[in-house]
Amino acid sequence: MKPLLSLLICLLASVILRAQGGDFTFGQVTMPELSMKTYDRDSSANAVVLKEFGQTHVTDKSGIALIHFYHVRIKILNDQGANQATFAIPIFMSRDGSTKEAVSDIKAATF
């Protein structure tokens, strides 16, 4: 019964999350984004997340794997905001090294 309930919750969550928006094109920025000097809702902000999108799915091509796609567009408004575009990606590795996560296909652009 618990596996069935878990499956139903996952399916419901995926439908709800999918309805919250979608991805945006990598590397394409608009003129208003480029010309923004301050953030209207907080004039003291050093940086602002303009768009953010994530998607996760499970695959079993070569063993079961959890694939996560994350896309974010951050506007740096001044020098103090530069650290907001730096982030760490935590990964798991078992103590004996037999099980580990990997990171691949990282892209970045600045304008």
PDB file of N, CA and C in Angstrom:
ATOM      1  N   MET A   1       0.823  -1.202   0.000  1.00  0.00           N
ATOM      2  CA  MET A   1       0.000   0.000   0.000  1.00  0.00           C
ATOM      3  C   MET A   1       0.863   1.261   0.000  1.00  0.00           C
ATOM      4  N   LYS A   2       1.963   1.253   0.771  1.00  0.00           N
ATOM      5  CA  LYS A   2       2.821   2.440   0.820  1.00  0.00           C
ATOM      6  C   LYS A   2       3.453   2.768  -0.530  1.00  0.00           C
ATOM      7  N   PRO A   3       3.935   1.758  -1.293  1.00  0.00           N
ATOM      8  CA  PRO A   3       4.502   2.093  -2.607  1.00  0.00           C
ATOM      9  C   PRO A   3       3.469   2.731  -3.535  1.00  0.00           C
ATOM     10  N   LEU A   4       2.241   2.265  -3.484  1.00  0.00           N
ATOM     11  CA  LEU A   4       1.198   2.827  -4.326  1.00  0.00           C
ATOM     12  C   LEU A   4       0.908   4.268  -3.930  1.00  0.00           C
ATOM     13  N   LEU A   5       0.832   4.524  -2.642  1.00  0.00           N
ATOM     14  CA  LEU A   5       0.587   5.877  -2.150  1.00  0.00           C
ATOM     15  C   LEU A   5       1.736   6.802  -2.537  1.00  0.00           C
ATOM     16  N   SER A   6       2.958   6.317  -2.415  1.00  0.00           N
ATOM     17  CA  SER A   6       4.128   7.115  -2.795  1.00  0.00           C
ATOM     18  C   SER A   6       4.093   7.452  -4.282  1.00  0.00           C
ATOM     19  N   LEU A   7       3.743   6.485  -5.102  1.00  0.00           N
ATOM     20  CA  LEU A   7       3.653   6.707  -6.535  1.00  0.00           C
ATOM     21  C   LEU A   7       2.596   7.758  -6.860  1.00  0.00           C
ATOM     22  N   LEU A   8       1.448   7.666  -6.228  1.00  0.00           N
ATOM     23  CA  LEU A   8       0.378   8.642  -6.471  1.00  0.00           C
ATOM     24  C   LEU A   8       0.800  10.047  -6.055  1.00  0.00           C
ATOM     25  N   ILE A   9       1.490  10.165  -4.945  1.00  0.00           N
ATOM     26  CA  ILE A   9       1.963  11.474  -4.484  1.00  0.00           C
ATOM     27  C   ILE A   9       2.973  12.049  -5.469  1.00  0.00           C
ATOM     28  N   CYS A  10       3.892  11.230  -5.950  1.00  0.00           N
ATOM     29  CA  CYS A  10       4.882  11.681  -6.932  1.00  0.00           C
ATOM     30  C   CYS A  10       4.220  12.138  -8.223  1.00  0.00           C
ATOM     31  N   LEU A  11       3.243  11.379  -8.697  1.00  0.00           N
ATOM     32  CA  LEU A  11       2.541  11.754  -9.927  1.00  0.00           C
ATOM     33  C   LEU A  11       1.791  13.064  -9.752  1.00  0.00           C
ATOM     34  N   LEU A  12       1.125  13.227  -8.633  1.00  0.00           N
ATOM     35  CA  LEU A  12       0.396  14.462  -8.361  1.00  0.00           C
ATOM     36  C   LEU A  12       1.352  15.641  -8.267  1.00  0.00           C
ATOM     37  N   ALA A  13       2.460  15.449  -7.580  1.00  0.00           N
ATOM     38  CA  ALA A  13       3.452  16.526  -7.450  1.00  0.00           C
ATOM     39  C   ALA A  13       4.011  16.923  -8.807  1.00  0.00           C
ATOM     40  N   SER A  14       4.261  15.960  -9.679  1.00  0.00           N
ATOM     41  CA  SER A  14       4.818  16.281 -10.994  1.00  0.00           C
ATOM     42  C   SER A  14       3.826  17.083 -11.830  1.00  0.00           C
ATOM     43  N   VAL A  15       2.551  16.771 -11.717  1.00  0.00           N
ATOM     44  CA  VAL A  15       1.529  17.517 -12.455  1.00  0.00           C
ATOM     45  C   VAL A  15       1.449  18.941 -11.921  1.00  0.00           C
ATOM     46  N   ILE A  16       1.472  19.100 -10.622  1.00  0.00           N
ATOM     47  CA  ILE A  16       1.394  20.434 -10.015  1.00  0.00           C
ATOM     48  C   ILE A  16       2.625  21.248 -10.378  1.00  0.00           C
ATOM     49  N   LEU A  17       3.807  20.656 -10.264  1.00  0.00           N
ATOM     50  CA  LEU A  17       5.035  21.384 -10.555  1.00  0.00           C
ATOM     51  C   LEU A  17       5.158  21.747 -12.022  1.00  0.00           C
ATOM     52  N   ARG A  18       4.705  20.882 -12.912  1.00  0.00           N
ATOM     53  CA  ARG A  18       4.771  21.172 -14.335  1.00  0.00           C
ATOM     54  C   ARG A  18       3.899  22.379 -14.686  1.00  0.00           C
ATOM     55  N   ALA A  19       2.844  22.601 -13.946  1.00  0.00           N
ATOM     56  CA  ALA A  19       1.932  23.699 -14.217  1.00  0.00           C
ATOM     57  C   ALA A  19       2.483  25.045 -13.766  1.00  0.00           C
ATOM     58  N   GLN A  20       3.652  25.053 -13.122  1.00  0.00           N
ATOM     59  CA  GLN A  20       4.183  26.295 -12.569  1.00  0.00           C
ATOM     60  C   GLN A  20       5.117  27.032 -13.514  1.00  0.00           C
ATOM     61  N   GLY A  21       5.153  26.709 -14.741  1.00  0.00           N
ATOM     62  CA  GLY A  21       5.993  27.436 -15.674  1.00  0.00           C
ATOM     63  C   GLY A  21       6.920  26.507 -16.404  1.00  0.00           C
ATOM     64  N   GLY A  22       7.760  27.075 -17.218  1.00  0.00           N
ATOM     65  CA  GLY A  22       8.630  26.233 -18.001  1.00  0.00           C
ATOM     66  C   GLY A  22      10.012  26.811 -18.154  1.00  0.00           C
ATOM     67  N   ASP A  23      10.777  26.135 -18.944  1.00  0.00           N
ATOM     68  CA  ASP A  23      12.150  26.508 -19.186  1.00  0.00           C
ATOM     69  C   ASP A  23      12.211  27.759 -20.058  1.00  0.00           C
ATOM     70  N   PHE A  24      13.393  28.326 -20.146  1.00  0.00           N
ATOM     71  CA  PHE A  24      13.633  29.470 -20.991  1.00  0.00           C
ATOM     72  C   PHE A  24      14.930  29.221 -21.746  1.00  0.00           C
ATOM     73  N   THR A  25      15.140  29.916 -22.839  1.00  0.00           N
ATOM     74  CA  THR A  25      16.252  29.653 -23.732  1.00  0.00           C
ATOM     75  C   THR A  25      17.577  30.109 -23.130  1.00  0.00           C
ATOM     76  N   PHE A  26      18.551  29.207 -23.131  1.00  0.00           N
ATOM     77  CA  PHE A  26      19.877  29.520 -22.613  1.00  0.00           C
ATOM     78  C   PHE A  26      20.552  30.561 -23.496  1.00  0.00           C
ATOM     79  N   GLY A  27      21.133  31.579 -22.871  1.00  0.00           N
ATOM     80  CA  GLY A  27      21.919  32.568 -23.590  1.00  0.00           C
ATOM     81  C   GLY A  27      21.133  33.681 -24.254  1.00  0.00           C
ATOM     82  N   GLN A  28      19.825  33.670 -24.171  1.00  0.00           N
ATOM     83  CA  GLN A  28      19.031  34.731 -24.777  1.00  0.00           C
ATOM     84  C   GLN A  28      18.485  35.643 -23.689  1.00  0.00           C
ATOM     85  N   VAL A  29      18.961  36.866 -23.672  1.00  0.00           N
ATOM     86  CA  VAL A  29      18.501  37.848 -22.700  1.00  0.00           C
ATOM     87  C   VAL A  29      17.773  38.962 -23.426  1.00  0.00           C
ATOM     88  N   THR A  30      16.905  39.633 -22.712  1.00  0.00           N
ATOM     89  CA  THR A  30      16.134  40.722 -23.303  1.00  0.00           C
ATOM     90  C   THR A  30      16.811  42.060 -23.000  1.00  0.00           C
ATOM     91  N   MET A  31      16.475  43.076 -23.746  1.00  0.00           N
ATOM     92  CA  MET A  31      17.027  44.413 -23.503  1.00  0.00           C
ATOM     93  C   MET A  31      16.646  44.933 -22.113  1.00  0.00           C
ATOM     94  N   PRO A  32      15.387  44.745 -21.652  1.00  0.00           N
ATOM     95  CA  PRO A  32      15.075  45.194 -20.284  1.00  0.00           C
ATOM     96  C   PRO A  32      15.941  44.501 -19.222  1.00  0.00           C
ATOM     97  N   GLU A  33      16.259  43.217 -19.437  1.00  0.00           N
ATOM     98  CA  GLU A  33      17.131  42.515 -18.493  1.00  0.00           C
ATOM     99  C   GLU A  33      18.533  43.102 -18.518  1.00  0.00           C
ATOM    100  N   LEU A  34      19.040  43.392 -19.702  1.00  0.00           N
ATOM    101  CA  LEU A  34      20.386  43.947 -19.814  1.00  0.00           C
ATOM    102  C   LEU A  34      20.480  45.362 -19.257  1.00  0.00           C
ATOM    103  N   SER A  35      19.442  46.159 -19.450  1.00  0.00           N
ATOM    104  CA  SER A  35      19.498  47.563 -19.032  1.00  0.00           C
ATOM    105  C   SER A  35      19.086  47.780 -17.577  1.00  0.00           C
ATOM    106  N   MET A  36      18.594  46.757 -16.900  1.00  0.00           N
ATOM    107  CA  MET A  36      18.173  46.899 -15.506  1.00  0.00           C
ATOM    108  C   MET A  36      19.355  47.322 -14.629  1.00  0.00           C
ATOM    109  N   LYS A  37      19.196  48.412 -13.898  1.00  0.00           N
ATOM    110  CA  LYS A  37      20.248  48.908 -12.995  1.00  0.00           C
ATOM    111  C   LYS A  37      19.901  48.677 -11.534  1.00  0.00           C
ATOM    112  N   THR A  38      18.597  48.650 -11.223  1.00  0.00           N
ATOM    113  CA  THR A  38      18.119  48.369  -9.865  1.00  0.00           C
ATOM    114  C   THR A  38      16.891  47.478  -9.973  1.00  0.00           C
ATOM    115  N   TYR A  39      16.572  46.827  -8.862  1.00  0.00           N
ATOM    116  CA  TYR A  39      15.386  45.974  -8.795  1.00  0.00           C
ATOM    117  C   TYR A  39      14.266  46.783  -8.159  1.00  0.00           C
ATOM    118  N   ASP A  40      13.145  46.932  -8.843  1.00  0.00           N
ATOM    119  CA  ASP A  40      12.046  47.790  -8.390  1.00  0.00           C
ATOM    120  C   ASP A  40      11.522  47.423  -7.009  1.00  0.00           C
ATOM    121  N   ARG A  41      11.434  46.132  -6.709  1.00  0.00           N
ATOM    122  CA  ARG A  41      10.848  45.702  -5.432  1.00  0.00           C
ATOM    123  C   ARG A  41      11.808  45.848  -4.256  1.00  0.00           C
ATOM    124  N   ASP A  42      13.105  45.977  -4.539  1.00  0.00           N
ATOM    125  CA  ASP A  42      14.100  46.165  -3.473  1.00  0.00           C
ATOM    126  C   ASP A  42      15.277  46.929  -4.063  1.00  0.00           C
ATOM    127  N   SER A  43      15.255  48.236  -3.905  1.00  0.00           N
ATOM    128  CA  SER A  43      16.281  49.080  -4.525  1.00  0.00           C
ATOM    129  C   SER A  43      17.666  48.859  -3.929  1.00  0.00           C
ATOM    130  N   SER A  44      17.752  48.184  -2.779  1.00  0.00           N
ATOM    131  CA  SER A  44      19.056  47.921  -2.163  1.00  0.00           C
ATOM    132  C   SER A  44      19.618  46.550  -2.571  1.00  0.00           C
ATOM    133  N   ALA A  45      18.912  45.805  -3.420  1.00  0.00           N
ATOM    134  CA  ALA A  45      19.366  44.477  -3.830  1.00  0.00           C
ATOM    135  C   ALA A  45      20.647  44.574  -4.652  1.00  0.00           C
ATOM    136  N   ASN A  46      21.568  43.654  -4.389  1.00  0.00           N
ATOM    137  CA  ASN A  46      22.830  43.588  -5.127  1.00  0.00           C
ATOM    138  C   ASN A  46      22.719  42.691  -6.356  1.00  0.00           C
ATOM    139  N   ALA A  47      21.783  41.748  -6.313  1.00  0.00           N
ATOM    140  CA  ALA A  47      21.530  40.822  -7.412  1.00  0.00           C
ATOM    141  C   ALA A  47      20.093  40.337  -7.295  1.00  0.00           C
ATOM    142  N   VAL A  48      19.549  39.824  -8.390  1.00  0.00           N
ATOM    143  CA  VAL A  48      18.179  39.317  -8.376  1.00  0.00           C
ATOM    144  C   VAL A  48      18.070  38.118  -9.323  1.00  0.00           C
ATOM    145  N   VAL A  49      17.333  37.103  -8.890  1.00  0.00           N
ATOM    146  CA  VAL A  49      17.049  35.957  -9.742  1.00  0.00           C
ATOM    147  C   VAL A  49      15.898  36.356 -10.660  1.00  0.00           C
ATOM    148  N   LEU A  50      16.183  36.428 -11.955  1.00  0.00           N
ATOM    149  CA  LEU A  50      15.169  36.836 -12.927  1.00  0.00           C
ATOM    150  C   LEU A  50      14.263  35.676 -13.307  1.00  0.00           C
ATOM    151  N   LYS A  51      14.872  34.508 -13.520  1.00  0.00           N
ATOM    152  CA  LYS A  51      14.110  33.315 -13.895  1.00  0.00           C
ATOM    153  C   LYS A  51      14.803  32.108 -13.305  1.00  0.00           C
ATOM    154  N   GLU A  52      13.999  31.113 -12.951  1.00  0.00           N
ATOM    155  CA  GLU A  52      14.539  29.880 -12.384  1.00  0.00           C
ATOM    156  C   GLU A  52      13.633  28.726 -12.770  1.00  0.00           C
ATOM    157  N   PHE A  53      14.245  27.628 -13.186  1.00  0.00           N
ATOM    158  CA  PHE A  53      13.471  26.472 -13.613  1.00  0.00           C
ATOM    159  C   PHE A  53      14.244  25.214 -13.272  1.00  0.00           C
ATOM    160  N   GLY A  54      13.563  24.198 -12.788  1.00  0.00           N
ATOM    161  CA  GLY A  54      14.191  22.919 -12.503  1.00  0.00           C
ATOM    162  C   GLY A  54      13.278  21.777 -12.893  1.00  0.00           C
ATOM    163  N   GLN A  55      13.883  20.675 -13.254  1.00  0.00           N
ATOM    164  CA  GLN A  55      13.108  19.487 -13.635  1.00  0.00           C
ATOM    165  C   GLN A  55      13.902  18.259 -13.213  1.00  0.00           C
ATOM    166  N   THR A  56      13.228  17.292 -12.622  1.00  0.00           N
ATOM    167  CA  THR A  56      13.879  16.078 -12.157  1.00  0.00           C
ATOM    168  C   THR A  56      13.113  14.870 -12.671  1.00  0.00           C
ATOM    169  N   HIS A  57      13.856  13.845 -13.102  1.00  0.00           N
ATOM    170  CA  HIS A  57      13.216  12.604 -13.512  1.00  0.00           C
ATOM    171  C   HIS A  57      14.137  11.425 -13.210  1.00  0.00           C
ATOM    172  N   VAL A  58      13.558  10.252 -13.204  1.00  0.00           N
ATOM    173  CA  VAL A  58      14.293   9.018 -12.931  1.00  0.00           C
ATOM    174  C   VAL A  58      14.461   8.259 -14.240  1.00  0.00           C
ATOM    175  N   THR A  59      15.655   7.717 -14.446  1.00  0.00           N
ATOM    176  CA  THR A  59      15.930   6.914 -15.629  1.00  0.00           C
ATOM    177  C   THR A  59      16.563   5.591 -15.195  1.00  0.00           C
ATOM    178  N   ASP A  60      16.434   4.592 -16.020  1.00  0.00           N
ATOM    179  CA  ASP A  60      17.032   3.291 -15.678  1.00  0.00           C
ATOM    180  C   ASP A  60      17.884   2.759 -16.829  1.00  0.00           C
ATOM    181  N   LYS A  61      18.487   3.636 -17.601  1.00  0.00           N
ATOM    182  CA  LYS A  61      19.301   3.225 -18.754  1.00  0.00           C
ATOM    183  C   LYS A  61      20.492   2.374 -18.339  1.00  0.00           C
ATOM    184  N   SER A  62      21.206   2.761 -17.338  1.00  0.00           N
ATOM    185  CA  SER A  62      22.346   1.963 -16.858  1.00  0.00           C
ATOM    186  C   SER A  62      22.292   1.956 -15.327  1.00  0.00           C
ATOM    187  N   GLY A  63      21.291   1.316 -14.799  1.00  0.00           N
ATOM    188  CA  GLY A  63      21.026   1.390 -13.366  1.00  0.00           C
ATOM    189  C   GLY A  63      20.100   2.570 -13.128  1.00  0.00           C
ATOM    190  N   ILE A  64      19.472   2.588 -12.018  1.00  0.00           N
ATOM    191  CA  ILE A  64      18.529   3.664 -11.716  1.00  0.00           C
ATOM    192  C   ILE A  64      19.299   4.937 -11.405  1.00  0.00           C
ATOM    193  N   ALA A  65      18.917   6.015 -12.047  1.00  0.00           N
ATOM    194  CA  ALA A  65      19.581   7.302 -11.840  1.00  0.00           C
ATOM    195  C   ALA A  65      18.543   8.410 -11.735  1.00  0.00           C
ATOM    196  N   LEU A  66      18.823   9.369 -10.902  1.00  0.00           N
ATOM    197  CA  LEU A  66      17.986  10.553 -10.751  1.00  0.00           C
ATOM    198  C   LEU A  66      18.660  11.672 -11.531  1.00  0.00           C
ATOM    199  N   ILE A  67      17.978  12.203 -12.530  1.00  0.00           N
ATOM    200  CA  ILE A  67      18.523  13.253 -13.386  1.00  0.00           C
ATOM    201  C   ILE A  67      17.852  14.566 -13.004  1.00  0.00           C
ATOM    202  N   HIS A  68      18.667  15.579 -12.728  1.00  0.00           N
ATOM    203  CA  HIS A  68      18.119  16.898 -12.359  1.00  0.00           C
ATOM    204  C   HIS A  68      18.666  17.944 -13.312  1.00  0.00           C
ATOM    205  N   PHE A  69      17.771  18.715 -13.896  1.00  0.00           N
ATOM    206  CA  PHE A  69      18.103  19.806 -14.798  1.00  0.00           C
ATOM    207  C   PHE A  69      17.750  21.098 -14.078  1.00  0.00           C
ATOM    208  N   TYR A  70      18.679  22.030 -14.015  1.00  0.00           N
ATOM    209  CA  TYR A  70      18.454  23.291 -13.314  1.00  0.00           C
ATOM    210  C   TYR A  70      18.940  24.434 -14.190  1.00  0.00           C
ATOM    211  N   HIS A  71      18.109  25.446 -14.338  1.00  0.00           N
ATOM    212  CA  HIS A  71      18.409  26.584 -15.187  1.00  0.00           C
ATOM    213  C   HIS A  71      18.030  27.847 -14.418  1.00  0.00           C
ATOM    214  N   VAL A  72      18.975  28.754 -14.269  1.00  0.00           N
ATOM    215  CA  VAL A  72      18.708  29.991 -13.531  1.00  0.00           C
ATOM    216  C   VAL A  72      19.324  31.172 -14.273  1.00  0.00           C
ATOM    217  N   ARG A  73      18.637  32.307 -14.235  1.00  0.00           N
ATOM    218  CA  ARG A  73      19.156  33.552 -14.795  1.00  0.00           C
ATOM    219  C   ARG A  73      19.217  34.567 -13.649  1.00  0.00           C
ATOM    220  N   ILE A  74      20.434  35.034 -13.378  1.00  0.00           N
ATOM    221  CA  ILE A  74      20.668  35.957 -12.264  1.00  0.00           C
ATOM    222  C   ILE A  74      21.187  37.275 -12.826  1.00  0.00           C
ATOM    223  N   LYS A  75      20.606  38.365 -12.400  1.00  0.00           N
ATOM    224  CA  LYS A  75      21.072  39.696 -12.799  1.00  0.00           C
ATOM    225  C   LYS A  75      21.935  40.244 -11.666  1.00  0.00           C
ATOM    226  N   ILE A  76      23.208  40.506 -11.964  1.00  0.00           N
ATOM    227  CA  ILE A  76      24.120  41.109 -11.003  1.00  0.00           C
ATOM    228  C   ILE A  76      23.982  42.622 -11.156  1.00  0.00           C
ATOM    229  N   LEU A  77      23.588  43.291 -10.091  1.00  0.00           N
ATOM    230  CA  LEU A  77      23.321  44.723 -10.168  1.00  0.00           C
ATOM    231  C   LEU A  77      24.516  45.587  -9.791  1.00  0.00           C
ATOM    232  N   ASN A  78      25.431  45.038  -8.979  1.00  0.00           N
ATOM    233  CA  ASN A  78      26.622  45.787  -8.587  1.00  0.00           C
ATOM    234  C   ASN A  78      27.715  44.803  -8.158  1.00  0.00           C
ATOM    235  N   ASP A  79      28.872  45.317  -7.804  1.00  0.00           N
ATOM    236  CA  ASP A  79      30.011  44.457  -7.441  1.00  0.00           C
ATOM    237  C   ASP A  79      29.703  43.549  -6.256  1.00  0.00           C
ATOM    238  N   GLN A  80      28.922  44.023  -5.301  1.00  0.00           N
ATOM    239  CA  GLN A  80      28.593  43.211  -4.129  1.00  0.00           C
ATOM    240  C   GLN A  80      27.712  42.014  -4.491  1.00  0.00           C
ATOM    241  N   GLY A  81      27.035  42.057  -5.610  1.00  0.00           N
ATOM    242  CA  GLY A  81      26.158  40.965  -6.025  1.00  0.00           C
ATOM    243  C   GLY A  81      26.854  39.862  -6.793  1.00  0.00           C
ATOM    244  N   ALA A  82      28.125  40.050  -7.120  1.00  0.00           N
ATOM    245  CA  ALA A  82      28.841  39.071  -7.942  1.00  0.00           C
ATOM    246  C   ALA A  82      28.896  37.689  -7.297  1.00  0.00           C
ATOM    247  N   ASN A  83      28.961  37.626  -5.980  1.00  0.00           N
ATOM    248  CA  ASN A  83      29.027  36.319  -5.313  1.00  0.00           C
ATOM    249  C   ASN A  83      27.722  35.538  -5.405  1.00  0.00           C
ATOM    250  N   GLN A  84      26.641  36.169  -5.800  1.00  0.00           N
ATOM    251  CA  GLN A  84      25.357  35.473  -5.931  1.00  0.00           C
ATOM    252  C   GLN A  84      25.320  34.536  -7.132  1.00  0.00           C
ATOM    253  N   ALA A  85      26.241  34.714  -8.063  1.00  0.00           N
ATOM    254  CA  ALA A  85      26.302  33.835  -9.230  1.00  0.00           C
ATOM    255  C   ALA A  85      27.254  32.664  -9.004  1.00  0.00           C
ATOM    256  N   THR A  86      27.831  32.569  -7.820  1.00  0.00           N
ATOM    257  CA  THR A  86      28.719  31.469  -7.470  1.00  0.00           C
ATOM    258  C   THR A  86      27.950  30.514  -6.577  1.00  0.00           C
ATOM    259  N   PHE A  87      27.924  29.238  -6.940  1.00  0.00           N
ATOM    260  CA  PHE A  87      27.218  28.271  -6.101  1.00  0.00           C
ATOM    261  C   PHE A  87      27.913  26.929  -6.143  1.00  0.00           C
ATOM    262  N   ALA A  88      27.654  26.133  -5.143  1.00  0.00           N
ATOM    263  CA  ALA A  88      28.247  24.797  -5.041  1.00  0.00           C
ATOM    264  C   ALA A  88      27.195  23.762  -5.396  1.00  0.00           C
ATOM    265  N   ILE A  89      27.638  22.664  -5.961  1.00  0.00           N
ATOM    266  CA  ILE A  89      26.761  21.550  -6.290  1.00  0.00           C
ATOM    267  C   ILE A  89      27.160  20.384  -5.383  1.00  0.00           C
ATOM    268  N   PRO A  90      26.387  20.127  -4.341  1.00  0.00           N
ATOM    269  CA  PRO A  90      26.740  19.013  -3.457  1.00  0.00           C
ATOM    270  C   PRO A  90      26.453  17.676  -4.135  1.00  0.00           C
ATOM    271  N   ILE A  91      27.388  16.753  -4.027  1.00  0.00           N
ATOM    272  CA  ILE A  91      27.190  15.419  -4.588  1.00  0.00           C
ATOM    273  C   ILE A  91      27.459  14.370  -3.519  1.00  0.00           C
ATOM    274  N   PHE A  92      26.886  13.215  -3.706  1.00  0.00           N
ATOM    275  CA  PHE A  92      26.991  12.118  -2.743  1.00  0.00           C
ATOM    276  C   PHE A  92      28.037  11.114  -3.211  1.00  0.00           C
ATOM    277  N   MET A  93      28.802  10.597  -2.259  1.00  0.00           N
ATOM    278  CA  MET A  93      29.691   9.471  -2.516  1.00  0.00           C
ATOM    279  C   MET A  93      29.699   8.610  -1.259  1.00  0.00           C
ATOM    280  N   SER A  94      29.450   7.312  -1.443  1.00  0.00           N
ATOM    281  CA  SER A  94      29.432   6.404  -0.296  1.00  0.00           C
ATOM    282  C   SER A  94      30.828   6.323   0.321  1.00  0.00           C
ATOM    283  N   ARG A  95      30.885   5.904   1.559  1.00  0.00           N
ATOM    284  CA  ARG A  95      32.170   5.832   2.265  1.00  0.00           C
ATOM    285  C   ARG A  95      33.180   4.935   1.563  1.00  0.00           C
ATOM    286  N   ASP A  96      32.705   3.838   0.966  1.00  0.00           N
ATOM    287  CA  ASP A  96      33.627   2.922   0.288  1.00  0.00           C
ATOM    288  C   ASP A  96      33.862   3.298  -1.182  1.00  0.00           C
ATOM    289  N   GLY A  97      33.196   4.352  -1.653  1.00  0.00           N
ATOM    290  CA  GLY A  97      33.405   4.817  -3.021  1.00  0.00           C
ATOM    291  C   GLY A  97      32.666   4.037  -4.084  1.00  0.00           C
ATOM    292  N   SER A  98      31.854   3.071  -3.684  1.00  0.00           N
ATOM    293  CA  SER A  98      31.162   2.244  -4.668  1.00  0.00           C
ATOM    294  C   SER A  98      29.951   2.945  -5.282  1.00  0.00           C
ATOM    295  N   THR A  99      29.395   3.903  -4.589  1.00  0.00           N
ATOM    296  CA  THR A  99      28.237   4.636  -5.079  1.00  0.00           C
ATOM    297  C   THR A  99      28.564   6.123  -5.045  1.00  0.00           C
ATOM    298  N   LYS A 100      28.386   6.780  -6.176  1.00  0.00           N
ATOM    299  CA  LYS A 100      28.657   8.209  -6.207  1.00  0.00           C
ATOM    300  C   LYS A 100      27.812   8.895  -7.267  1.00  0.00           C
ATOM    301  N   GLU A 101      27.624  10.176  -7.081  1.00  0.00           N
ATOM    302  CA  GLU A 101      26.904  10.998  -8.039  1.00  0.00           C
ATOM    303  C   GLU A 101      27.905  11.666  -8.970  1.00  0.00           C
ATOM    304  N   ALA A 102      27.413  12.139 -10.084  1.00  0.00           N
ATOM    305  CA  ALA A 102      28.270  12.841 -11.042  1.00  0.00           C
ATOM    306  C   ALA A 102      27.562  14.103 -11.520  1.00  0.00           C
ATOM    307  N   VAL A 103      28.338  15.072 -11.903  1.00  0.00           N
ATOM    308  CA  VAL A 103      27.829  16.317 -12.469  1.00  0.00           C
ATOM    309  C   VAL A 103      28.348  16.410 -13.891  1.00  0.00           C
ATOM    310  N   SER A 104      27.456  16.755 -14.822  1.00  0.00           N
ATOM    311  CA  SER A 104      27.886  16.866 -16.216  1.00  0.00           C
ATOM    312  C   SER A 104      27.100  17.958 -16.925  1.00  0.00           C
ATOM    313  N   ASP A 105      27.584  18.335 -18.082  1.00  0.00           N
ATOM    314  CA  ASP A 105      26.915  19.288 -18.972  1.00  0.00           C
ATOM    315  C   ASP A 105      26.620  20.628 -18.303  1.00  0.00           C
ATOM    316  N   ILE A 106      27.620  21.224 -17.700  1.00  0.00           N
ATOM    317  CA  ILE A 106      27.465  22.545 -17.091  1.00  0.00           C
ATOM    318  C   ILE A 106      27.716  23.600 -18.146  1.00  0.00           C
ATOM    319  N   LYS A 107      26.822  24.581 -18.232  1.00  0.00           N
ATOM    320  CA  LYS A 107      26.971  25.696 -19.148  1.00  0.00           C
ATOM    321  C   LYS A 107      26.807  26.991 -18.362  1.00  0.00           C
ATOM    322  N   ALA A 108      27.499  28.030 -18.800  1.00  0.00           N
ATOM    323  CA  ALA A 108      27.352  29.349 -18.180  1.00  0.00           C
ATOM    324  C   ALA A 108      27.624  30.414 -19.220  1.00  0.00           C
ATOM    325  N   ALA A 109      27.031  31.579 -19.017  1.00  0.00           N
ATOM    326  CA  ALA A 109      27.266  32.700 -19.919  1.00  0.00           C
ATOM    327  C   ALA A 109      27.152  33.991 -19.121  1.00  0.00           C
ATOM    328  N   THR A 110      27.895  34.981 -19.534  1.00  0.00           N
ATOM    329  CA  THR A 110      27.781  36.312 -18.925  1.00  0.00           C
ATOM    330  C   THR A 110      27.534  37.332 -20.025  1.00  0.00           C
ATOM    331  N   PHE A 111      26.852  38.403 -19.662  1.00  0.00           N
ATOM    332  CA  PHE A 111      26.549  39.476 -20.620  1.00  0.00           C
ATOM    333  C   PHE A 111      26.808  40.806 -19.963  1.00  0.00           C
TER     334      PHE A 111
END
